[in-house]
Coordinates of N, CA and C in Angstrom, one line a residue:
M1 N 34.2 -15.9 34.0 CA 33.4 -16.3 32.8 C 32.4 -15.2 33.1
S2 N 31.7 -15.2 34.4 CA 30.6 -14.1 34.5 C 30.7 -12.8 34.5
N3 N 32.2 -12.3 35.3 CA 32.6 -11.2 35.5 C 32.9 -10.7 33.6
T4 N 33.7 -11.2 33.3 CA 33.8 -11.0 31.3 C 32.5 -10.6 31.3
L5 N 31.6 -11.5 30.9 CA 30.5 -11.3 30.3 C 29.9 -9.8 30.8
T6 N 29.4 -9.7 31.9 CA 29.0 -8.6 32.8 C 29.5 -7.5 31.8
S7 N 31.1 -7.5 31.9 CA 31.6 -6.2 31.1 C 31.5 -5.6 30.1
L8 N 31.3 -7.0 29.1 CA 31.1 -6.6 27.6 C 29.5 -6.7 27.3
K9 N 28.6 -6.9 28.3 CA 27.3 -6.1 28.3 C 27.3 -4.6 28.8
I10 N 28.0 -4.1 29.8 CA 27.8 -2.7 29.9 C 29.0 -2.3 28.9
A11 N 29.8 -2.5 28.5 CA 30.8 -1.9 27.5 C 29.9 -1.4 26.2
G12 N 28.9 -2.7 25.9 CA 28.0 -2.5 24.7 C 27.1 -1.7 24.9
A13 N 26.2 -1.5 25.9 CA 25.3 -0.3 26.6 C 26.0 0.8 26.5
A14 N 27.3 1.0 26.8 CA 28.0 2.5 27.0 C 28.2 2.9 25.6
L15 N 28.3 1.7 24.5 CA 28.5 2.3 23.0 C 27.4 2.6 22.3
F16 N 26.3 2.0 22.8 CA 25.3 1.9 22.2 C 24.5 3.7 22.5
A17 N 24.6 3.8 23.7 CA 24.4 5.3 24.1 C 25.0 6.1 23.8
C18 N 26.4 5.7 23.5 CA 27.0 7.3 22.6 C 26.3 7.2 21.3
A19 N 26.3 6.3 20.5 CA 25.8 6.1 19.3 C 24.7 7.2 19.3
V20 N 23.6 6.7 20.1 CA 22.7 7.6 19.9 C 22.4 8.8 20.4
F21 N 23.2 9.2 21.1 CA 23.7 10.4 21.6 C 24.6 11.2 20.5
A22 N 24.8 10.6 19.8 CA 25.9 11.7 18.5 C 24.9 11.8 17.5
C23 N 23.9 11.2 17.4 CA 22.7 10.9 16.4 C 21.4 12.3 16.6
T24 N 21.6 12.6 18.0 CA 20.7 13.0 18.4 C 20.8 15.2 18.1
P25 N 20.2 15.4 17.5 CA 20.7 16.9 16.7 C 20.5 17.7 18.4
S26 N 21.3 18.6 18.4 CA 21.7 19.8 19.7 C 20.7 20.9 19.7
A27 N 20.1 20.6 20.9 CA 18.6 21.4 21.0 C 19.6 23.0 21.2
K28 N 20.4 23.0 21.0 CA 21.3 24.6 20.9 C 21.2 25.0 19.3
Q29 N 21.0 24.1 18.4 CA 21.2 24.5 16.9 C 20.7 25.7 16.5
N30 N 21.4 26.6 16.0 CA 20.8 27.9 15.2 C 20.3 27.8 14.2
S31 N 19.9 28.7 13.4 CA 19.5 28.7 12.2 C 20.7 29.2 11.3
S32 N 22.1 29.6 11.8 CA 22.7 29.8 11.1 C 23.5 28.5 10.5
N33 N 23.3 27.6 11.0 CA 23.6 26.0 10.4 C 22.8 26.0 9.3
K34 N 21.6 26.3 9.0 CA 20.5 25.8 7.9 C 21.2 26.2 6.4
I35 N 20.9 25.7 5.5 CA 21.6 25.4 4.2 C 20.7 26.6 3.8
D36 N 21.6 27.5 3.3 CA 21.0 29.0 2.2 C 20.9 28.4 1.0
R37 N 19.9 27.8 0.2 CA 19.5 26.9 -0.7 C 19.7 28.0 -2.0
H38 N 19.1 29.4 -1.8 CA 19.1 30.4 -3.0 C 20.5 30.7 -3.1
A39 N 21.4 30.9 -2.2 CA 22.7 30.9 -2.3 C 23.4 29.8 -3.3
V40 N 23.2 28.6 -2.6 CA 23.6 27.1 -3.6 C 23.3 26.8 -4.8
V41 N 22.0 27.4 -5.2 CA 21.3 27.3 -6.1 C 22.1 28.4 -7.3
T42 N 22.3 29.9 -7.1 CA 22.5 30.5 -7.9 C 24.1 30.9 -7.9
R43 N 24.8 30.2 -7.2 CA 26.1 30.1 -7.4 C 26.8 29.4 -8.8
H44 N 25.3 28.8 -9.3 CA 25.6 28.0 -10.6 C 25.0 29.0 -11.5
N45 N 24.8 30.1 -11.4 CA 24.1 30.8 -12.5 C 25.0 30.8 -13.6
V46 N 24.5 30.3 -14.9 CA 25.3 30.1 -16.4 C 25.9 31.7 -16.7
Q47 N 26.9 32.1 -17.0 CA 27.4 33.2 -18.0 C 27.6 33.1 -19.2
V48 N 27.2 34.1 -20.0 CA 28.0 33.8 -21.5 C 28.3 35.3 -21.8
E49 N 29.7 35.4 -22.4 CA 30.0 36.7 -22.8 C 30.3 36.5 -24.3
S50 N 29.4 35.6 -25.0 CA 29.7 35.8 -26.9 C 28.9 34.7 -27.4
F51 N 29.1 34.9 -28.4 CA 28.3 34.0 -29.3 C 28.8 32.7 -29.3
D52 N 28.5 31.8 -28.5 CA 29.1 30.9 -28.3 C 28.3 29.8 -28.7
T53 N 28.1 28.8 -30.0 CA 27.3 28.1 -30.7 C 27.3 26.7 -29.7
L54 N 28.0 26.3 -28.6 CA 27.8 25.4 -27.4 C 27.5 25.8 -26.1
S55 N 27.1 26.9 -26.2 CA 26.3 27.6 -25.0 C 25.2 28.8 -25.0
S56 N 24.5 27.8 -25.8 CA 22.9 28.7 -26.1 C 22.4 28.0 -24.8
L57 N 21.3 29.1 -24.5 CA 20.4 28.9 -23.2 C 19.0 28.2 -23.6
S58 N 18.6 27.7 -22.6 CA 17.2 27.2 -22.7 C 16.1 27.5 -21.6
I59 N 15.1 27.6 -21.9 CA 14.0 28.0 -20.4 C 13.1 26.7 -21.0
G60 N 12.2 26.7 -19.8 CA 11.1 25.7 -20.3 C 10.5 25.2 -18.9
N61 N 9.5 24.2 -19.1 CA 8.7 23.9 -18.3 C 9.0 22.5 -17.8
G62 N 9.6 21.5 -18.6 CA 9.7 20.4 -18.5 C 8.9 19.5 -19.5
K63 N 7.9 20.5 -20.1 CA 7.2 19.9 -21.2 C 7.4 20.9 -22.6
F64 N 8.0 21.8 -22.6 CA 8.4 22.9 -23.5 C 9.5 23.5 -23.3
A65 N 10.4 23.6 -24.4 CA 11.4 24.3 -24.0 C 11.7 25.4 -25.3
F66 N 12.5 26.3 -24.9 CA 13.0 27.6 -25.6 C 14.2 28.4 -25.7
T67 N 15.3 28.0 -26.6 CA 16.9 28.3 -26.9 C 16.8 29.1 -27.2
V68 N 17.6 29.9 -26.7 CA 18.3 31.4 -27.3 C 19.8 31.4 -27.6
D69 N 20.1 32.3 -28.2 CA 21.5 32.7 -28.9 C 22.0 34.0 -27.8
A70 N 23.2 34.9 -27.9 CA 23.3 35.4 -26.8 C 22.5 37.4 -27.0
T71 N 21.6 36.7 -28.0 CA 20.2 38.0 -27.8 C 19.3 38.0 -27.1
G72 N 19.3 37.0 -26.3 CA 18.0 36.6 -25.8 C 16.7 35.8 -26.3
L73 N 16.7 35.9 -27.4 CA 16.0 35.3 -28.8 C 16.7 34.7 -29.6
Q74 N 16.2 34.4 -30.8 CA 17.0 33.2 -31.8 C 17.1 34.0 -33.1
S75 N 17.9 34.9 -33.0 CA 18.4 35.9 -33.9 C 19.4 35.3 -34.8
F76 N 20.2 34.2 -34.8 CA 20.9 33.9 -35.4 C 21.0 32.4 -35.3
P77 N 19.9 31.9 -35.9 CA 20.1 30.4 -36.1 C 20.9 29.5 -36.5
S78 N 21.0 30.1 -38.0 CA 22.0 29.5 -38.7 C 23.4 29.3 -38.0
L79 N 23.7 30.6 -37.6 CA 25.5 30.1 -36.4 C 25.1 29.4 -35.7
Y80 N 23.8 28.8 -35.4 CA 24.4 27.7 -34.1 C 23.7 26.1 -34.7
S81 N 23.7 26.3 -36.1 CA 22.9 24.8 -36.6 C 23.9 23.7 -36.3
N82 N 24.8 23.8 -36.3 CA 26.2 22.7 -35.9 C 26.3 22.8 -34.6
G83 N 26.1 23.5 -33.9 CA 26.2 23.4 -32.3 C 25.2 23.3 -31.4
V84 N 24.7 23.6 -30.6 CA 23.5 23.2 -29.9 C 22.4 24.1 -30.5
P85 N 21.3 23.8 -31.2 CA 20.5 24.7 -32.3 C 19.6 25.5 -31.6
L86 N 19.0 26.4 -31.8 CA 18.0 26.9 -31.4 C 16.9 26.8 -32.2
G87 N 16.2 26.4 -30.9 CA 15.0 26.0 -31.1 C 13.6 25.7 -30.2
I88 N 12.2 25.7 -30.6 CA 11.5 25.4 -29.6 C 10.9 24.1 -30.0
Q89 N 10.5 23.1 -29.2 CA 10.1 22.2 -28.6 C 9.1 22.0 -28.0
S90 N 8.3 20.8 -28.2 CA 7.4 20.1 -27.0 C 6.9 19.3 -27.0
E91 N 6.6 18.9 -25.8 CA 5.6 17.1 -25.9 C 5.0 16.8 -27.0
W92 N 3.8 18.3 -27.4 CA 2.8 17.6 -28.2 C 3.1 17.8 -29.4
G93 N 4.2 18.5 -29.8 CA 4.5 18.8 -31.4 C 5.6 18.0 -31.8
W94 N 4.6 16.8 -32.7 CA 5.1 15.6 -33.5 C 4.9 16.2 -34.8
H95 N 5.2 15.4 -35.9 CA 5.1 15.5 -37.5 C 5.8 14.2 -37.8
S96 N 5.0 13.8 -39.1 CA 4.7 12.9 -39.7 C 4.7 12.9 -41.2
F97 N 6.3 12.5 -42.1 CA 5.8 12.8 -43.3 C 4.7 11.7 -44.0
P98 N 4.2 12.0 -44.9 CA 3.1 11.1 -45.7 C 3.9 9.5 -45.7
N99 N 2.9 8.7 -45.7 CA 3.5 7.1 -46.1 C 3.5 7.1 -47.5
T100 N 4.0 7.6 -48.5 CA 3.5 7.3 -49.9 C 4.0 6.4 -50.3
G101 N 4.7 5.2 -49.8 CA 4.9 4.0 -49.9 C 4.0 3.0 -49.0
N102 N 3.0 3.4 -48.4 CA 1.9 2.7 -47.7 C 3.1 1.2 -47.2
F103 N 3.8 2.0 -46.2 CA 5.0 0.6 -45.9 C 3.9 0.3 -44.4
T104 N 4.1 -1.0 -44.1 CA 3.6 -1.5 -42.9 C 4.5 -1.5 -41.8
R105 N 4.2 -1.6 -40.5 CA 5.9 -2.3 -39.7 C 5.7 -3.4 -39.8
D106 N 5.3 -4.2 -40.2 CA 5.7 -5.7 -40.4 C 6.8 -5.7 -41.3
E107 N 6.9 -4.8 -42.1 CA 7.6 -4.8 -43.2 C 9.1 -4.6 -42.5
A108 N 9.4 -4.1 -41.4 CA 10.3 -3.8 -40.8 C 11.2 -4.6 -40.4
Y109 N 10.5 -5.7 -39.7 CA 10.6 -6.7 -39.2 C 11.6 -8.0 -39.6
K110 N 12.7 -8.5 -38.9 CA 13.4 -9.6 -39.4 C 14.0 -10.5 -38.2
L111 N 13.2 -11.7 -38.9 CA 13.4 -13.3 -38.2 C 14.4 -13.1 -37.9
Y112 N 14.7 -14.0 -36.4 CA 15.6 -14.7 -35.5 C 15.0 -15.7 -35.1
E113 N 16.1 -16.7 -35.0 CA 15.8 -17.7 -34.4 C 16.6 -17.6 -33.0
V114 N 15.5 -18.0 -31.9 CA 16.3 -17.4 -30.8 C 15.4 -18.9 -29.7
E115 N 16.5 -19.5 -29.2 CA 15.9 -21.0 -28.3 C 14.8 -21.6 -29.1
G116 N 15.1 -21.9 -30.6 CA 14.2 -22.8 -30.9 C 12.7 -22.2 -31.9
R117 N 12.8 -20.5 -31.3 CA 11.3 -20.0 -32.1 C 11.8 -18.7 -32.7
E118 N 11.0 -18.2 -33.7 CA 11.3 -17.3 -35.0 C 11.0 -15.9 -34.2
I119 N 11.6 -15.1 -34.1 CA 11.1 -13.9 -33.2 C 11.6 -12.7 -34.4
P120 N 10.7 -11.9 -34.3 CA 10.7 -10.8 -35.4 C 11.5 -9.4 -34.2
Y121 N 12.3 -8.8 -35.1 CA 12.9 -7.5 -34.4 C 12.9 -6.6 -35.5
K122 N 12.9 -5.5 -35.1 CA 12.9 -4.4 -36.3 C 14.7 -4.1 -36.3
V123 N 15.0 -4.1 -37.3 CA 16.4 -4.0 -37.9 C 16.4 -2.9 -38.8
Q124 N 17.7 -1.9 -38.4 CA 18.4 -1.5 -39.9 C 18.7 -2.2 -41.0
W125 N 17.8 -2.1 -42.3 CA 18.6 -3.6 -43.2 C 19.7 -2.8 -44.3
K126 N 20.6 -3.5 -44.3 CA 21.6 -3.4 -45.4 C 21.4 -3.1 -46.7
E127 N 20.3 -4.2 -47.0 CA 20.2 -4.4 -48.1 C 19.5 -3.1 -48.7
A128 N 19.3 -2.8 -49.6 CA 18.2 -2.0 -50.6 C 17.3 -2.7 -51.2
G129 N 16.1 -2.0 -50.8 CA 15.0 -2.6 -51.3 C 13.7 -1.9 -50.3
R130 N 12.6 -2.8 -50.3 CA 11.5 -2.1 -49.7 C 11.5 -2.2 -48.1
K131 N 12.1 -3.5 -47.8 CA 12.2 -3.3 -46.4 C 13.2 -2.8 -45.6
Q132 N 14.5 -2.0 -46.4 CA 15.3 -1.3 -46.0 C 14.3 0.5 -46.2
D133 N 13.5 0.4 -47.0 CA 12.6 1.8 -47.0 C 11.6 1.8 -45.8
A134 N 10.8 0.4 -45.4 CA 9.9 0.4 -44.4 C 10.6 1.2 -43.1
A135 N 11.8 0.2 -43.2 CA 12.5 0.7 -41.5 C 13.2 1.7 -41.6
N136 N 13.7 2.5 -42.7 CA 13.9 4.0 -42.6 C 12.8 4.7 -42.0
Y137 N 11.7 4.5 -42.7 CA 10.4 5.4 -42.6 C 9.9 5.7 -41.3
F138 N 9.9 4.2 -40.7 CA 9.4 4.0 -39.4 C 10.6 4.5 -38.1
R139 N 11.7 4.4 -38.5 CA 12.7 5.0 -37.7 C 13.1 6.6 -37.3
V140 N 12.2 7.4 -38.8 CA 12.0 8.5 -39.0 C 10.9 8.9 -38.5
N141 N 10.0 8.4 -38.6 CA 8.5 8.9 -38.1 C 8.1 8.3 -36.9
P142 N 7.1 8.8 -36.1 CA 6.8 10.4 -36.0 C 8.4 11.1 -35.6
H143 N 8.3 12.3 -35.7 CA 9.7 12.9 -34.9 C 9.5 14.3 -34.1
R144 N 10.3 14.8 -33.5 CA 9.9 15.9 -33.0 C 9.6 17.2 -33.9
L145 N 8.9 18.2 -33.8 CA 8.7 19.3 -34.5 C 9.1 20.5 -34.1
Q146 N 10.0 21.4 -34.7 CA 10.5 22.2 -34.4 C 9.7 23.3 -34.8
L147 N 9.3 23.8 -33.6 CA 7.7 24.5 -33.9 C 7.9 25.8 -34.4
A148 N 9.0 26.7 -34.2 CA 9.0 28.3 -34.9 C 10.1 28.6 -34.2
N149 N 10.7 29.6 -34.5 CA 12.4 30.3 -34.5 C 11.7 32.0 -34.7
L150 N 11.9 32.6 -33.1 CA 11.4 33.7 -32.6 C 12.5 34.5 -32.8
G151 N 13.2 36.0 -33.7 CA 14.5 36.3 -33.3 C 14.4 37.8 -33.3
F152 N 15.6 38.5 -33.2 CA 15.4 40.1 -33.4 C 15.6 40.3 -34.9
E153 N 15.2 41.4 -35.8 CA 16.0 41.9 -36.8 C 16.1 42.9 -37.0
L154 N 17.6 43.2 -36.7 CA 18.4 44.2 -36.6 C 19.1 44.9 -37.5
E155 N 19.2 46.2 -37.8 CA 19.7 46.8 -38.9 C 20.6 48.2 -38.0
N156 N 21.5 48.2 -38.8 CA 22.5 49.5 -38.5 C 22.1 50.8 -39.4
E157 N 22.3 51.7 -38.7 CA 22.3 53.0 -39.1 C 22.0 53.2 -41.0
D158 N 23.5 52.3 -41.4 CA 22.8 52.5 -43.2 C 22.2 51.4 -44.0
G159 N 21.1 51.0 -42.7 CA 20.1 50.3 -43.2 C 20.7 48.5 -43.5
S160 N 22.0 48.3 -43.4 CA 22.7 46.8 -44.1 C 22.0 46.1 -42.2
P161 N 22.1 45.0 -42.6 CA 21.6 43.8 -41.3 C 22.3 43.9 -40.7
V162 N 22.4 43.5 -39.3 CA 23.6 43.2 -38.4 C 24.0 42.1 -38.0
Q163 N 25.3 41.7 -38.0 CA 26.0 40.5 -38.0 C 26.3 40.6 -36.9
A164 N 26.4 39.2 -36.2 CA 26.8 38.5 -35.3 C 27.9 39.0 -34.6
E165 N 28.9 39.4 -35.3 CA 30.2 40.1 -35.1 C 29.9 41.5 -34.6
E166 N 28.8 42.3 -35.1 CA 28.8 43.4 -35.0 C 28.4 44.0 -33.7
I167 N 27.7 42.8 -32.7 CA 27.3 43.1 -31.8 C 28.3 42.6 -30.4
T168 N 28.4 43.8 -29.7 CA 29.2 43.9 -28.6 C 28.6 44.2 -27.1
A169 N 29.8 44.3 -26.2 CA 29.3 44.0 -24.8 C 28.4 42.9 -24.8
I170 N 28.5 41.9 -24.9 CA 27.5 40.8 -24.7 C 27.6 40.2 -22.9
A171 N 26.6 40.2 -22.5 CA 26.7 39.8 -20.8 C 25.4 39.2 -20.8
Q172 N 25.5 37.9 -20.9 CA 24.4 37.1 -20.7 C 24.4 36.2 -19.3
E173 N 23.0 36.0 -18.9 CA 23.1 35.4 -17.0 C 21.8 34.5 -17.7
L174 N 21.8 32.9 -17.1 CA 20.5 32.4 -16.7 C 20.5 32.1 -15.2
N175 N 19.7 32.8 -14.6 CA 19.5 32.3 -13.5 C 18.9 31.6 -13.0
V176 N 19.5 30.3 -12.5 CA 18.7 28.5 -12.5 C 17.8 28.6 -11.3
W177 N 17.4 29.7 -10.5 CA 16.9 29.9 -9.1 C 15.4 30.1 -9.9
N178 N 15.3 31.0 -10.8 CA 14.1 31.6 -11.4 C 13.6 31.2 -12.4
G179 N 14.8 30.8 -13.2 CA 14.2 30.4 -14.5 C 14.2 31.7 -15.7
L180 N 15.0 32.8 -15.5 CA 15.5 34.1 -15.8 C 16.4 33.9 -16.7
I181 N 16.2 34.3 -17.8 CA 17.4 34.7 -18.9 C 17.7 36.1 -19.1
T182 N 18.9 36.8 -18.5 CA 18.9 38.4 -18.7 C 20.1 38.4 -19.9
S183 N 19.7 38.9 -21.0 CA 20.9 39.3 -22.1 C 21.3 40.8 -22.0
N184 N 22.4 41.3 -22.1 CA 23.0 42.5 -22.4 C 23.8 42.7 -23.3
F185 N 23.5 43.5 -24.4 CA 24.5 43.8 -25.9 C 24.2 44.9 -25.9
S186 N 25.0 45.6 -27.2 CA 25.0 46.6 -27.6 C 25.1 46.6 -29.0
V187 N 24.3 47.4 -29.9 CA 24.3 47.3 -31.1 C 24.9 48.9 -31.8
E188 N 25.9 49.1 -32.4 CA 26.1 50.5 -32.5 C 26.6 51.4 -31.3
N189 N 26.9 50.7 -30.2 CA 26.7 51.6 -28.9 C 25.7 51.9 -28.2
Q190 N 24.8 51.4 -29.0 CA 23.5 51.6 -27.9 C 23.1 50.1 -27.2
P191 N 22.6 50.0 -26.0 CA 23.0 49.1 -25.0 C 21.2 48.2 -25.3
F192 N 21.4 47.2 -25.3 CA 19.7 46.4 -25.2 C 19.8 45.8 -23.6
T193 N 19.1 45.6 -23.3 CA 18.7 44.5 -22.0 C 17.4 43.7 -22.4
V194 N 17.6 42.4 -22.4 CA 16.5 41.5 -22.9 C 16.3 40.6 -22.0
Q195 N 15.0 40.4 -21.4 CA 14.7 39.1 -20.3 C 13.9 38.2 -20.9
T196 N 14.2 37.0 -20.7 CA 13.2 36.0 -21.3 C 12.9 34.9 -20.1
C197 N 11.5 34.7 -20.3 CA 11.2 33.6 -19.2 C 10.3 32.9 -19.9
A198 N 10.2 31.6 -19.4 CA 9.1 30.6 -19.7 C 8.1 30.6 -18.7
S199 N 6.7 30.3 -18.9 CA 5.7 30.0 -18.1 C 6.1 28.3 -17.2
P200 N 5.4 28.6 -16.4 CA 5.9 26.8 -15.3 C 4.8 26.4 -15.5
G201 N 3.6 26.6 -16.2 CA 2.2 26.0 -16.4 C 2.0 25.8 -17.6
H202 N 2.0 26.9 -18.6 CA 1.9 26.5 -20.1 C 3.2 26.9 -20.7
D203 N 2.6 26.3 -22.2 CA 3.9 26.5 -22.9 C 3.9 27.6 -23.8
R204 N 4.4 28.8 -22.9 CA 4.6 29.9 -23.8 C 6.0 31.0 -23.0
I205 N 6.1 31.6 -23.5 CA 7.5 32.6 -23.3 C 7.1 34.1 -23.5
A206 N 7.7 34.8 -22.5 CA 7.6 36.2 -22.3 C 8.8 36.8 -22.1
V207 N 9.1 37.9 -23.1 CA 10.3 38.7 -23.5 C 10.0 39.9 -23.4
D208 N 10.8 40.8 -22.1 CA 10.7 42.1 -22.2 C 12.0 42.7 -22.8
V209 N 11.9 43.7 -23.6 CA 13.0 44.3 -24.5 C 13.2 45.9 -24.0
S210 N 14.6 46.3 -23.4 CA 14.5 47.5 -23.1 C 15.8 48.2 -23.7
S211 N 15.5 49.4 -24.8 CA 16.7 49.9 -25.3 C 15.9 51.3 -25.7
E212 N 16.9 51.9 -26.0 CA 16.5 53.4 -26.9 C 16.4 53.2 -28.4
R213 N 17.3 52.0 -28.6 CA 17.2 51.9 -30.2 C 16.1 51.2 -30.6
L214 N 14.7 50.9 -29.8 CA 13.4 50.7 -30.2 C 12.9 51.7 -30.9
E215 N 13.2 53.0 -30.6 CA 12.8 54.3 -31.0 C 12.6 55.0 -32.9
T216 N 14.1 54.0 -33.2 CA 14.5 54.2 -34.2 C 14.2 53.6 -35.6
G217 N 13.5 52.3 -35.5 CA 12.9 51.8 -36.6 C 13.4 50.7 -37.2
L218 N 14.8 50.5 -36.3 CA 15.9 49.6 -36.8 C 15.8 48.4 -36.0
V219 N 14.6 48.0 -35.3 CA 14.6 47.0 -34.3 C 13.5 46.5 -34.9
G220 N 13.3 44.9 -35.3 CA 12.3 44.2 -35.2 C 12.1 42.9 -34.6
F221 N 11.3 42.0 -35.4 CA 11.2 41.0 -34.6 C 10.8 40.0 -35.9
N222 N 11.3 38.9 -35.9 CA 11.2 37.8 -37.1 C 10.6 36.7 -36.8
L223 N 9.5 36.1 -37.1 CA 9.1 34.8 -36.7 C 8.7 34.0 -38.0
R224 N 9.6 33.1 -38.1 CA 9.7 32.0 -38.7 C 9.3 30.8 -38.6
F225 N 8.5 29.6 -39.4 CA 8.1 28.6 -39.3 C 8.6 27.6 -40.2
P226 N 9.5 26.7 -39.5 CA 10.2 25.4 -40.7 C 9.4 24.4 -40.8
Y227 N 9.8 23.6 -41.9 CA 9.6 22.3 -42.4 C 10.4 21.5 -41.8
P228 N 10.2 20.3 -41.0 CA 10.8 19.7 -40.4 C 12.0 18.5 -41.6
T229 N 13.0 18.2 -41.1 CA 14.1 17.5 -41.9 C 13.7 15.7 -41.3
G230 N 13.5 15.2 -40.0 CA 13.3 14.1 -40.0 C 14.6 13.8 -39.8
E231 N 16.0 14.8 -39.7 CA 17.2 13.7 -39.6 C 17.6 13.9 -38.2
F232 N 18.8 13.0 -37.7 CA 19.0 12.9 -36.7 C 20.1 13.9 -36.4
G233 N 20.3 14.7 -35.6 CA 21.2 15.7 -35.2 C 21.2 17.2 -36.0
G234 N 21.4 18.2 -36.0 CA 20.8 19.2 -36.7 C 20.5 20.0 -36.3
D235 N 19.6 21.0 -36.5 CA 18.4 21.7 -36.1 C 17.2 21.2 -36.6
A236 N 16.9 20.3 -37.4 CA 15.6 19.9 -37.7 C 14.5 20.8 -38.2
S237 N 15.6 21.6 -38.7 CA 14.7 23.0 -39.8 C 15.1 23.1 -41.2
D238 N 14.2 22.9 -42.0 CA 14.3 22.9 -43.4 C 13.7 24.1 -44.0
W239 N 14.5 24.9 -44.0 CA 13.4 26.1 -44.7 C 13.7 26.4 -46.0
S240 N 13.9 25.4 -47.0 CA 13.2 25.2 -48.1 C 12.5 25.3 -48.9
K241 N 11.5 24.5 -48.0 CA 10.2 23.9 -48.6 C 8.9 24.7 -48.1
P242 N 8.7 25.8 -48.5 CA 8.0 26.6 -47.7 C 6.4 26.3 -48.5
G243 N 6.5 25.6 -49.7 CA 5.3 25.1 -50.1 C 4.6 24.0 -49.7
L244 N 5.4 23.4 -48.6 CA 4.9 22.0 -47.9 C 4.0 22.6 -46.5
H245 N 4.3 23.8 -46.5 CA 3.5 23.8 -45.2 C 2.6 25.9 -45.1
T246 N 1.8 25.7 -44.3 CA 1.3 27.3 -44.4 C 1.1 28.1 -43.1
S247 N 1.2 29.3 -42.6 CA 0.8 30.1 -41.6 C 0.1 31.0 -42.1
T248 N -0.8 31.3 -41.0 CA -2.1 31.7 -41.2 C -2.4 32.8 -40.2
I249 N -2.9 34.3 -40.4 CA -3.2 35.4 -39.2 C -4.3 35.0 -39.0
V250 N -5.0 34.6 -38.0 CA -6.3 34.3 -37.8 C -7.0 35.1 -37.0
A251 N -6.1 35.8 -36.6 CA -6.8 37.0 -35.7 C -5.8 38.0 -35.1
N252 N -6.3 39.3 -35.1 CA -4.9 40.5 -34.7 C -5.6 41.8 -34.3
N253 N -4.9 42.5 -33.5 CA -5.3 44.1 -33.1 C -4.1 44.4 -33.1
E254 N -4.4 46.0 -32.9 CA -3.1 46.7 -32.3 C -1.9 46.1 -31.6
H255 N -2.6 45.3 -30.8 CA -1.4 45.0 -30.0 C -0.7 43.4 -30.2
S256 N -1.4 42.7 -30.9 CA -1.6 40.9 -30.7 C -1.9 40.5 -32.0
A257 N -1.3 39.2 -32.1 CA -2.2 38.6 -33.5 C -1.8 37.0 -33.1
T258 N -2.6 36.3 -33.6 CA -2.9 34.8 -33.6 C -2.6 34.0 -35.3
V259 N -1.2 33.2 -34.8 CA -1.0 32.8 -35.8 C -1.3 31.0 -36.0
Q260 N -1.8 30.8 -37.0 CA -1.9 29.1 -37.1 C -1.2 28.6 -38.1
H261 N -0.3 27.3 -37.8 CA 0.6 27.0 -38.5 C 0.4 25.6 -39.0

């Protein structure tokens, strides 16, 4: 019995030593075994070659996001409204419709008996009336606000507006390592290169546009501000109520303008 126990102890010690040895990094390990993180990340860069309404690309900083179409801006928002919409949203951009009914949150509650007690829960009331109206109001408000829409305003040489199907040679890439969207495309065989990025520390975007067509007067930029819809889904933009919101240029010079919305 003594000899058997001694053998088991020796075998166990040897096994433990092997396990420790196997987990110890080799002193001869060289840099060729290190992970090339840049290569691992950039091999997943996103490629877009058409106006695919389910493949719009977004950049941002975790608190602010800007979503673009194949032009690198938001040039054809209606085309994407039923896909992945083109928008600008942030953590601070919220909106509420006026509470014209003077609803209170208590009106949205329904009492349920739970273990001998009546507990109020907010529900979606099926019966029409004030309780349903109150529940619907607080379900919608507050809601995220689409801050703006910034896109190209492109014209053909005959003065007609350029349609999405007239834009050719689309080659767009989102570099997921540095958060840069590079969009290449052509209008009437004249190439564009657009680079779009977002600030990591501020809610801002920067856009660099390169094209000889800029000198023709056929390229402009369109900055629009929508009214919110409060609806779930869609592009959350109502362009039919310009009288319910205002946009004012509060400062401008030869190279810049500040707009208060």
